[in-house]
Short mmCIF file of C-alpha atoms in Angstrom, two decimals:
data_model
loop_
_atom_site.label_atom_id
_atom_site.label_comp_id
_atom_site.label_asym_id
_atom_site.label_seq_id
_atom_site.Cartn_x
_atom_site.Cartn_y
_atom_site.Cartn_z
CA UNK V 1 -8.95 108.40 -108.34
CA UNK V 2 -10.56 109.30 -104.93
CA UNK V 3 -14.25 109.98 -103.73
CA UNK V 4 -15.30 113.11 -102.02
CA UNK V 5 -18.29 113.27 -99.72
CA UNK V 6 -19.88 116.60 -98.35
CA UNK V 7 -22.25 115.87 -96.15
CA UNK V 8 -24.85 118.77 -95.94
CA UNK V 9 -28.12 119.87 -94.16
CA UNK V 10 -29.93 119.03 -96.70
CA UNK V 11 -27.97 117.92 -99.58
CA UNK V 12 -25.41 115.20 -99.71
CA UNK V 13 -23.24 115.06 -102.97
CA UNK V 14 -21.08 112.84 -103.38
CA UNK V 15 -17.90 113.11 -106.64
CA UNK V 16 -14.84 111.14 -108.01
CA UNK V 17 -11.78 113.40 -107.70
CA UNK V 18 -9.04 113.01 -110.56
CA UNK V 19 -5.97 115.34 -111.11
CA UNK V 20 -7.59 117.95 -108.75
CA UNK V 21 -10.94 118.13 -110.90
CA UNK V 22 -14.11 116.52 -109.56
CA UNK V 23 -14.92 114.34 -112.75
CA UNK V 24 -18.64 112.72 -111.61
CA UNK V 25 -20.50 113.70 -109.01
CA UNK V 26 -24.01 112.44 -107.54
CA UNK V 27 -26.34 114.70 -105.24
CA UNK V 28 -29.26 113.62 -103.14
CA UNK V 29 -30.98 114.79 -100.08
CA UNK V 30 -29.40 114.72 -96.79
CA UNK V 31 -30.41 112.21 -93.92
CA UNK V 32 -34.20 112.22 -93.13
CA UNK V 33 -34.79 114.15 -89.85
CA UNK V 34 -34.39 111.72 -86.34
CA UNK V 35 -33.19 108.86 -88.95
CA UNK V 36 -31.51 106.31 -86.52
CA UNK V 37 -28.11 105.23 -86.49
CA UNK V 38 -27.72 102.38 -88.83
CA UNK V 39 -30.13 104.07 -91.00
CA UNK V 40 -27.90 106.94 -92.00
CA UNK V 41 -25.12 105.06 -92.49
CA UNK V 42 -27.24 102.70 -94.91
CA UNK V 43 -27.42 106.30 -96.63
CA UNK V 44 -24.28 107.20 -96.68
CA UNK V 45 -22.69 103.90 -97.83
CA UNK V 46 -25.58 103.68 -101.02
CA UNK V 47 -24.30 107.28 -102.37
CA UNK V 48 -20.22 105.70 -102.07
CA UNK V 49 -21.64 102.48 -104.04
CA UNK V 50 -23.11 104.57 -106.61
CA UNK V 51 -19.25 105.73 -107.40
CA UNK V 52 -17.38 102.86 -106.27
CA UNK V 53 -15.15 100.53 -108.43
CA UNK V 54 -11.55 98.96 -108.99
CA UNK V 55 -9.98 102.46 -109.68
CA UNK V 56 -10.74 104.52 -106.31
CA UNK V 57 -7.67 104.74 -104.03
CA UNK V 58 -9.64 106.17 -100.96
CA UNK V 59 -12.86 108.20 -99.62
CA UNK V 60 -12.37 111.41 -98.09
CA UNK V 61 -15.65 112.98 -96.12
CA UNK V 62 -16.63 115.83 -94.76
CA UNK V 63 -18.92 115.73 -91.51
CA UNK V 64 -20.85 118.54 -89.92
CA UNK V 65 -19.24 118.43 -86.96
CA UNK V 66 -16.32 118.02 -84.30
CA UNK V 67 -13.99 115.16 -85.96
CA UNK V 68 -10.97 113.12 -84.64
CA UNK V 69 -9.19 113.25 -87.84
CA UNK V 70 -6.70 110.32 -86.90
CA UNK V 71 -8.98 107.70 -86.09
CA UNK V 72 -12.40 109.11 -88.53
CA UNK V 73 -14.46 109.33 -85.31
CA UNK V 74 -17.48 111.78 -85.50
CA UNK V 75 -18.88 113.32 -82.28
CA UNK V 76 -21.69 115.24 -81.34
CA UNK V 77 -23.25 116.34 -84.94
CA UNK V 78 -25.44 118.72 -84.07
CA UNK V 79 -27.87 118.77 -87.06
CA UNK V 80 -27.88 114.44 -87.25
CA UNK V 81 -28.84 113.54 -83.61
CA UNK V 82 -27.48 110.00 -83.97
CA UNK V 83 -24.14 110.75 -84.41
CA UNK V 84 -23.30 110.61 -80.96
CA UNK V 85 -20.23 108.72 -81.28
CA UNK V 86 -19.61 107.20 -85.23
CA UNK V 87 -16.39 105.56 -85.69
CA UNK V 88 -16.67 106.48 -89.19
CA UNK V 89 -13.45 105.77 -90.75
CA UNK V 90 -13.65 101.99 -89.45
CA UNK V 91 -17.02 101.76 -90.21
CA UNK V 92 -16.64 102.56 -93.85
CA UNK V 93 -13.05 100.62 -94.77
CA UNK V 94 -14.43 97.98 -93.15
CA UNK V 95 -16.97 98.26 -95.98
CA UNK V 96 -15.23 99.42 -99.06
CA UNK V 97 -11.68 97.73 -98.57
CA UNK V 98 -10.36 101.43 -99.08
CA UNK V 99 -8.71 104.14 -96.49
CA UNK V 100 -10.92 106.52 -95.04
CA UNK V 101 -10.19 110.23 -94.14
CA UNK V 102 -12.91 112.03 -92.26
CA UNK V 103 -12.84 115.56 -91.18
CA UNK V 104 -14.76 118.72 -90.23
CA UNK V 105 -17.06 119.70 -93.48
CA UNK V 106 -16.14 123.48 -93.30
CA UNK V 107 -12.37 122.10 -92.97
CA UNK V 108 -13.08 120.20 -96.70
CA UNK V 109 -14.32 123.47 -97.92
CA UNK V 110 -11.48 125.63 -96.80
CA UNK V 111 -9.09 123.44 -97.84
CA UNK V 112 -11.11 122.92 -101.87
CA UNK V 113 -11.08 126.86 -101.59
CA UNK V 114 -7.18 126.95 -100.96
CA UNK V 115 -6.01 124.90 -103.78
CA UNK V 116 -8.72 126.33 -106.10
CA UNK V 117 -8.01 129.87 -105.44
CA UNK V 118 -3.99 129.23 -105.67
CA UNK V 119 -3.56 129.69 -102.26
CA UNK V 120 -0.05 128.27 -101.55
CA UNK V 121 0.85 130.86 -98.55
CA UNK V 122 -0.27 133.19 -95.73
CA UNK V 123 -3.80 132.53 -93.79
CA UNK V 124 -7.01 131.52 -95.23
CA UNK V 125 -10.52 131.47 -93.63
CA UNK V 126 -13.32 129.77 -94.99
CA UNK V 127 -16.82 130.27 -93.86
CA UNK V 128 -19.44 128.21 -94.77
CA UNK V 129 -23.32 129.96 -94.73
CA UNK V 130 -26.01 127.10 -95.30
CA UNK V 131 -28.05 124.98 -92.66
CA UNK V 132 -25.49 126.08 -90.30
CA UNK V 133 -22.05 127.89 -89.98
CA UNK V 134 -18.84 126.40 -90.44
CA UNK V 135 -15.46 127.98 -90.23
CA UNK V 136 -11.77 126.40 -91.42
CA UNK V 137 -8.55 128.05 -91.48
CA UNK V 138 -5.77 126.85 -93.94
CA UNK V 139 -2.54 128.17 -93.17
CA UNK V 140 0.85 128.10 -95.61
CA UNK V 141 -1.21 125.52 -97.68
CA UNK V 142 -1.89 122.90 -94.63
CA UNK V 143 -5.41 123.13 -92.46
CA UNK V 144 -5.43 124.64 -89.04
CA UNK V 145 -7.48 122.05 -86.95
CA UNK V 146 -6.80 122.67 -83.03
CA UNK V 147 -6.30 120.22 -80.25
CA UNK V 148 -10.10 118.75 -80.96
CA UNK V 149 -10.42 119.76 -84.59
CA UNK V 150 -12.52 122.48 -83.14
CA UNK V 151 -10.25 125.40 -84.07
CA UNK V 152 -13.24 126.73 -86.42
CA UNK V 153 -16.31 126.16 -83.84
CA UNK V 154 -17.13 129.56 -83.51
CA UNK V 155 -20.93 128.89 -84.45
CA UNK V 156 -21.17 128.29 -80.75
CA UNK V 157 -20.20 131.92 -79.75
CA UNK V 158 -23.05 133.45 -77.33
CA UNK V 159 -24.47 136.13 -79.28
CA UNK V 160 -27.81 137.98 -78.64
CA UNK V 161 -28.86 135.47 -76.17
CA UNK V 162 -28.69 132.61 -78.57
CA UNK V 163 -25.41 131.79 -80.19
CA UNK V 164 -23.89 133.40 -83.69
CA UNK V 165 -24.64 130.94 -85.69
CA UNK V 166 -28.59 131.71 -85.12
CA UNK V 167 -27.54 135.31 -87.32
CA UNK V 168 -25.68 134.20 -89.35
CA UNK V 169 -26.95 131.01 -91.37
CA UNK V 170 -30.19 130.16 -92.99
CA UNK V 171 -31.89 129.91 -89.24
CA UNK V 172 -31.81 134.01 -89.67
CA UNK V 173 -33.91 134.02 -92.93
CA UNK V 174 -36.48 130.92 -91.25
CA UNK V 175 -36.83 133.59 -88.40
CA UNK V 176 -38.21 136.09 -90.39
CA UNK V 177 -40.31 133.46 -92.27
CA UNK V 178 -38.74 133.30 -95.32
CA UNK V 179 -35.42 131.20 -97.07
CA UNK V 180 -31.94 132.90 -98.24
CA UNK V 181 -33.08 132.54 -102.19
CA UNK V 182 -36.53 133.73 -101.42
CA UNK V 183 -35.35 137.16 -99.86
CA UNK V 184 -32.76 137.21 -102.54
CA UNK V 185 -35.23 136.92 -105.71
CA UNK V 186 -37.67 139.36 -103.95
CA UNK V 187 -34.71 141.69 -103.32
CA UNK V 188 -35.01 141.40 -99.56
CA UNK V 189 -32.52 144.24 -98.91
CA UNK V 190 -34.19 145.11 -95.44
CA UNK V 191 -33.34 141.17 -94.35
CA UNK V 192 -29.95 141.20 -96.06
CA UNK V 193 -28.92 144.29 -94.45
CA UNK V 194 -29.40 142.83 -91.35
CA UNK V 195 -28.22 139.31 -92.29
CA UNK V 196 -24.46 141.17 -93.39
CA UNK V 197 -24.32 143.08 -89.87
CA UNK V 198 -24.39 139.46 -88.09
CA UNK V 199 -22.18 138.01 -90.84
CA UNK V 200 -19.92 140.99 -89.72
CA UNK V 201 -19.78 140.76 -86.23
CA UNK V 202 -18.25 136.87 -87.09
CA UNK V 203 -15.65 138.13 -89.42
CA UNK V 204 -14.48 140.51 -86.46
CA UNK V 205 -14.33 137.27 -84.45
CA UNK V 206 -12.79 135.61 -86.93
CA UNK V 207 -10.22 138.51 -88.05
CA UNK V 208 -9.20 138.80 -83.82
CA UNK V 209 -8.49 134.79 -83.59
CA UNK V 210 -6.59 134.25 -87.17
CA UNK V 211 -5.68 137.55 -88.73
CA UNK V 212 -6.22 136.10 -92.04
CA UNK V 213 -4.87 137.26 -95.95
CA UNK V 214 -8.20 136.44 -97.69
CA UNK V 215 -11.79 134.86 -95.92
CA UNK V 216 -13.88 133.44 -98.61
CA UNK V 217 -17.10 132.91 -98.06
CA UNK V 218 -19.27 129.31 -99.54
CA UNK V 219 -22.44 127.08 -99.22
CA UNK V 220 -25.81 128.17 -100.83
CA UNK V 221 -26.42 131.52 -99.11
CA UNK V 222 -22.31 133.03 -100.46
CA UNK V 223 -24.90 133.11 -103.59
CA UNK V 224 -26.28 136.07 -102.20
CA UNK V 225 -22.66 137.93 -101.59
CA UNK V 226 -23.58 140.68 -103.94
CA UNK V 227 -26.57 141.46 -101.82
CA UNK V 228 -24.88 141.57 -98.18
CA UNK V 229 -21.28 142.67 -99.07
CA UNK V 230 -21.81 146.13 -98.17
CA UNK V 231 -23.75 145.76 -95.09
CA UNK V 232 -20.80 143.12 -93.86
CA UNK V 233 -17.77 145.73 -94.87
CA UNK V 234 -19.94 148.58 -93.33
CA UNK V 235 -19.91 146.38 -89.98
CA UNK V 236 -16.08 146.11 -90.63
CA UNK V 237 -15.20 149.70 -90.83
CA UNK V 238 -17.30 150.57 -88.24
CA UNK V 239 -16.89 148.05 -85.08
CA UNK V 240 -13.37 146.55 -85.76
CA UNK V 241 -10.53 147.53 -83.87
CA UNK V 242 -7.98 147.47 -85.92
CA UNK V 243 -9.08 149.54 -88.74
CA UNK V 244 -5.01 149.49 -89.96
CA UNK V 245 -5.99 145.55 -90.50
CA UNK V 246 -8.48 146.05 -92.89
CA UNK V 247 -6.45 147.50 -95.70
CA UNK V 248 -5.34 144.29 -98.17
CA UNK V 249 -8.06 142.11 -96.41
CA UNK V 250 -9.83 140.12 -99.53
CA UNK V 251 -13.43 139.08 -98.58
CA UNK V 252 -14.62 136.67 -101.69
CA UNK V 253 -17.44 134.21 -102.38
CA UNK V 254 -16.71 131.33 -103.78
CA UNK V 255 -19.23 128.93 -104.89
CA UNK V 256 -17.92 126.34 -107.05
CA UNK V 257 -20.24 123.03 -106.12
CA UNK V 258 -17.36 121.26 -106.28
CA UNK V 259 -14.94 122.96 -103.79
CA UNK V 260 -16.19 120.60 -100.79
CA UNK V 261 -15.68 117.49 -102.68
CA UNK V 262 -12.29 118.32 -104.01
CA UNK V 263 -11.21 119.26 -100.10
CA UNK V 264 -12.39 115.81 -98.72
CA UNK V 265 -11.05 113.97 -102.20
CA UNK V 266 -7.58 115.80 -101.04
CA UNK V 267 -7.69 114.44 -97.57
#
């Protein structure tokens, strides 16, 4: 048996993996806001206790940020200002007495999203909408990380004189004053409409870098899929390129809570 850990905006769950099925899982709120160092990590190692015993083989986790997937070391993590530097995977078998695989969260996601969609071949492309964007790119069954593990950064790209990622996640719906769920049970279609162009102008981006089979998309605002599909394909057909490209494209949601867990379990 292994552990999963997605570690989320505002969420952190936290599951035992066994025979590719996420068999107990815990959920609790994310890290509180300008929490210190050693406090998070007090956080995080509470929610592995809560699951831990004589039966887990390893932890797999998946951080919100750029990862070193050899030696677990999380840099930079945008939305947890103390994570400057963690040496994660250290830190935590240190700990637990268990190995430790750490890597990208969106990476965890794409890779849940392979395995549960039967995904054994050709290119897939994960993007995750929530507190921010996350991209990951599973090809022939094994993840596509880059040099850096940064192969799926493209939240950074400028993009109406703030970056993508501004248009594209749940920033967009704070903007207009509002949440994701709120515009979607008041049938928000103006928002939405607007929300799928953005989303579209990334899955250009993301169809000229990796030419994928099938992008799915996941976190809390893929809930809403029904809503912007149609704006997204209309951005599609009208500003990509390669119109030839579209034809067999799949565009999915997929928002089984426990694809992120299953992805770091799998690690």
């Amino acid at each position: 048996m292994r552990i999963g850990i997605d570690i989320g905006g505002t969420t952190i769950s936290a599951g035992i993996e066994n025979g590719g099925r996420i068999i107990r899982r815990t959920d609790g709120p994310s890290f509180r806001e300008g929490a210190p160092l050693n406090e998070t990590l007090s956080v995080l190692e509470e929610r592995i206790a809560r699951l831990m015993g004589p039966e887990i083989e390893s932890i797999g986790i998946g951080a919100p940020s750029v990862v070193d997937p050899a030696t677990g070391i999380v840099y930079e993590a945008s939305n947890i200002p103390s994570w400057k530097e963690v040496h994660l995977k250290e830190h935590l078998e240190d700990r637990f007495g268990v190995r430790v695989a750490v890597d990208n969260d969106a990476n965890c996601y794409a890779l849940g999203a392979s395995v549960l969609l039967g995904c054994r071949s050709g290119i897939l492309t994960a993007i995750t909408l929530g507190t921010g964007v996350g991209v990951g790119i599973v090809s022939d069954g094994h993840l596509f990380r880059g040099r850096n593990c940064g192969a799926g950064e493209l939240c950074c790209l400028p993009y109406e004189g703030t970056v993508i990622e501004d248009y594209t996640s749940s920033k967009f719906f704070s903007a207009h004053g509002t949440t994701a769920r709120e515009a979607s049970e008041s049938l928000r279609m103006d928002l939405f409409e607007q929300f799928g162009m953005h989303l579209g102008k990334l899955v250009e981006t993301v169809l000229y870098a990796y030419d994928p089979d099938i992008v799915v998309f996941g976190g809390g605002i893929a809930r809403a899929f029904d809503i912007f599909e149609k704006a997204l394909w209309s951005e599609l057909r009208k500003g990509f390129f390669y119109q030839s490209n579209l034809r067999g494209l799949r565009i999915i949601s997929c928002v089984d809570p426990d694809t992120a867990l299953a992805g770091a379990a799998s690690l």
